[in-house]
PDB file of C-alpha atoms in Angstrom:
ATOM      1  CA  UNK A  92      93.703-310.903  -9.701  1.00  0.00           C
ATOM      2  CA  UNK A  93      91.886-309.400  -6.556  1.00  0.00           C
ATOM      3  CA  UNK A  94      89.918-306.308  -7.676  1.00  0.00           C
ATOM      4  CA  UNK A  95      89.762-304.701  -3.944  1.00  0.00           C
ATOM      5  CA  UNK A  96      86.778-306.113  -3.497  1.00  0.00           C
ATOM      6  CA  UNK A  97      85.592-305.515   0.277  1.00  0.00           C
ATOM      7  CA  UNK A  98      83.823-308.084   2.584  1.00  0.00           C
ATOM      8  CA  UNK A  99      79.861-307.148   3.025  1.00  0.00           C
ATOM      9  CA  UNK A 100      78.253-309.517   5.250  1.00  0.00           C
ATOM     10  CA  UNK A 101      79.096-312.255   7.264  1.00  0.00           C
ATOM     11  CA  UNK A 102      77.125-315.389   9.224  1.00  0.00           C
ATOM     12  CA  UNK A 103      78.343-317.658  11.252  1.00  0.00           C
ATOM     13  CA  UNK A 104      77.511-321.026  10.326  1.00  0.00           C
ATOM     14  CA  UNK A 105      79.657-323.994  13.185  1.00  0.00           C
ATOM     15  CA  UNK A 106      82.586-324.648  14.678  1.00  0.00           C
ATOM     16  CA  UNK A 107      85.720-322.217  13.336  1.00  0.00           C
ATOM     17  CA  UNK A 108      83.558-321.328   9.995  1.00  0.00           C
ATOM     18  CA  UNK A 109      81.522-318.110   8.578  1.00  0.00           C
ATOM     19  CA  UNK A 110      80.127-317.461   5.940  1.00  0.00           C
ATOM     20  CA  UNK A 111      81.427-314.768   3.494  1.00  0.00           C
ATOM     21  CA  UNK A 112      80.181-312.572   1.098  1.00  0.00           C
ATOM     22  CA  UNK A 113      81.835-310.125  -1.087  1.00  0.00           C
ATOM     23  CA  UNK A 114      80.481-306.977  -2.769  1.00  0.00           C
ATOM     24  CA  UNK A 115      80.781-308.288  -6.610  1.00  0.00           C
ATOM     25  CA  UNK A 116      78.389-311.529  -4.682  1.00  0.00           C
ATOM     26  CA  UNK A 117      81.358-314.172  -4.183  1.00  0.00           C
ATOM     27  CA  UNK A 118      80.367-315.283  -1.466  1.00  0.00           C
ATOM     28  CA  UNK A 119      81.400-318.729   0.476  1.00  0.00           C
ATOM     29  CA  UNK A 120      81.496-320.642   3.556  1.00  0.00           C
ATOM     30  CA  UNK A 121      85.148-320.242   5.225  1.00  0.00           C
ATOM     31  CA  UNK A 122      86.754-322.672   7.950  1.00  0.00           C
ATOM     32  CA  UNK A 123      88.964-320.504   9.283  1.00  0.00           C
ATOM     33  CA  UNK A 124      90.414-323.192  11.971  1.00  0.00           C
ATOM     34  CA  UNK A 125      93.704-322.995   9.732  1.00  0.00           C
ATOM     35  CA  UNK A 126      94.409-319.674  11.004  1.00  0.00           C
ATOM     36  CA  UNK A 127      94.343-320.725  15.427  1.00  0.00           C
ATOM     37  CA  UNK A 128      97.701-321.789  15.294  1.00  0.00           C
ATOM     38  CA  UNK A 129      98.668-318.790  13.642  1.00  0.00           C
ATOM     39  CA  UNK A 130     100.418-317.045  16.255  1.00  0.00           C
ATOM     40  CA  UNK A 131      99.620-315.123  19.249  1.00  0.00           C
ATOM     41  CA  UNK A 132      96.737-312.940  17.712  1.00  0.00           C
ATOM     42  CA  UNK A 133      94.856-315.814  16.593  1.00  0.00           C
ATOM     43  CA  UNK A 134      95.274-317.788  19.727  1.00  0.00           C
ATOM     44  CA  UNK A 135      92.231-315.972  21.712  1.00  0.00           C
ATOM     45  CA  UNK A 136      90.163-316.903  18.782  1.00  0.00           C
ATOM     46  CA  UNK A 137      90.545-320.765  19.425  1.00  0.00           C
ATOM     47  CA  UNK A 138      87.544-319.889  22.099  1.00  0.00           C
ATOM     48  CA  UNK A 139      84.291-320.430  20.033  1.00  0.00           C
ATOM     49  CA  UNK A 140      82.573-317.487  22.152  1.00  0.00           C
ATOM     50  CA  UNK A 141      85.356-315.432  20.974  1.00  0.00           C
ATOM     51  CA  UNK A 142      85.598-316.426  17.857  1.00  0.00           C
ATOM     52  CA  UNK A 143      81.800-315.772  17.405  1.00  0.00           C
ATOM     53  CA  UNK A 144      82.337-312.035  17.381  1.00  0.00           C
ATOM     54  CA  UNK A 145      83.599-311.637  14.558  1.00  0.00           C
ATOM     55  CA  UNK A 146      82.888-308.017  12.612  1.00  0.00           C
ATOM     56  CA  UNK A 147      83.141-306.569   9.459  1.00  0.00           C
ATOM     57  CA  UNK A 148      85.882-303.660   9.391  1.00  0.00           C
ATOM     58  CA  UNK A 149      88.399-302.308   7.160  1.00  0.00           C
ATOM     59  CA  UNK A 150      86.837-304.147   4.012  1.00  0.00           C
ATOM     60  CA  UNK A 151      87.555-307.882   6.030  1.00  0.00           C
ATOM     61  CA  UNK A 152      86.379-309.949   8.643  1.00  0.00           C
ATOM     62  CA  UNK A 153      87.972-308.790  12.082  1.00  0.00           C
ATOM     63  CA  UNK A 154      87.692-310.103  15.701  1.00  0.00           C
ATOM     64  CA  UNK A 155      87.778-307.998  18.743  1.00  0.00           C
ATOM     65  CA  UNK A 156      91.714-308.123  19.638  1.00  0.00           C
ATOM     66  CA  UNK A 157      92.341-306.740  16.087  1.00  0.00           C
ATOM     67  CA  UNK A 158      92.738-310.207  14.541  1.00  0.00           C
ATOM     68  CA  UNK A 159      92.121-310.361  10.743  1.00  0.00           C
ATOM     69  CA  UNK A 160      92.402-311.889   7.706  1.00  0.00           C
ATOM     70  CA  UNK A 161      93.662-310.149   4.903  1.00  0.00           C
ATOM     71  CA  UNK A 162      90.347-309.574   2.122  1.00  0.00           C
ATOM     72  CA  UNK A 163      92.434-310.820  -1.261  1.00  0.00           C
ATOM     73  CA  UNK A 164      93.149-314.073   0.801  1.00  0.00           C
ATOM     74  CA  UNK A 165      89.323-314.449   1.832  1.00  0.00           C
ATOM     75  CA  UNK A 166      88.319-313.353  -1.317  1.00  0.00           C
ATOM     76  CA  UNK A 167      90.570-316.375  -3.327  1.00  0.00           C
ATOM     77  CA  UNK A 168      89.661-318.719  -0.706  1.00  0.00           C
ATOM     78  CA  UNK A 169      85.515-317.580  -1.686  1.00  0.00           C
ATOM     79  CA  UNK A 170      86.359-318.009  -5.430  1.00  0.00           C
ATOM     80  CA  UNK A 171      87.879-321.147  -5.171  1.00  0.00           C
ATOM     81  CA  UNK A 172      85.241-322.713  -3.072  1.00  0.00           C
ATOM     82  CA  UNK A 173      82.803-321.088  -5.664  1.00  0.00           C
ATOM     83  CA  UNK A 174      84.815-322.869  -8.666  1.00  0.00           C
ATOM     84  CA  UNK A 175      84.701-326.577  -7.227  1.00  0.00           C
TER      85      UNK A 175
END
């Protein structure tokens, strides 16, 4: 069960991924190319230079057009990377 746990830092690291880290330390890197062929919000972030601006806000990782990715999802995607 997510425990509202709010994104603290994040680095990008190549190509669509960043890496992730949580406030309890889960922490993980993410390849969020899943998520450019998610509709019209994610579309601008198909552009690398784009997609390099990513920004913490609101607890998640946010892009400059107000794309984001909900934190529980990150944060289950970060524990199950963790677990393998």
């Amino acid at each position: 069960m997510w425990n509202l746990n709010d994104v603290t830092e994040i680095e990008y690291k190549s190509e669509y991924c960043y890496r992730v880290v949580f406030d309890d330390g889960v922490s993980a890197v993410v390849d969020f190319s899943e998520y450019l062929d998610g509709g019209p919000v994610f579309s601008p972030l198909r552009d690398l230079d784009f997609f390099k601006k990513a920004r913490i806000e609101g607890g998640t990782i946010s892009w400059p057009n107000d794309a984001d990715i909900a934190p529980e999802t990150l944060y289950e995607k970060c524990r199950q990377a963790a677990s393998q």
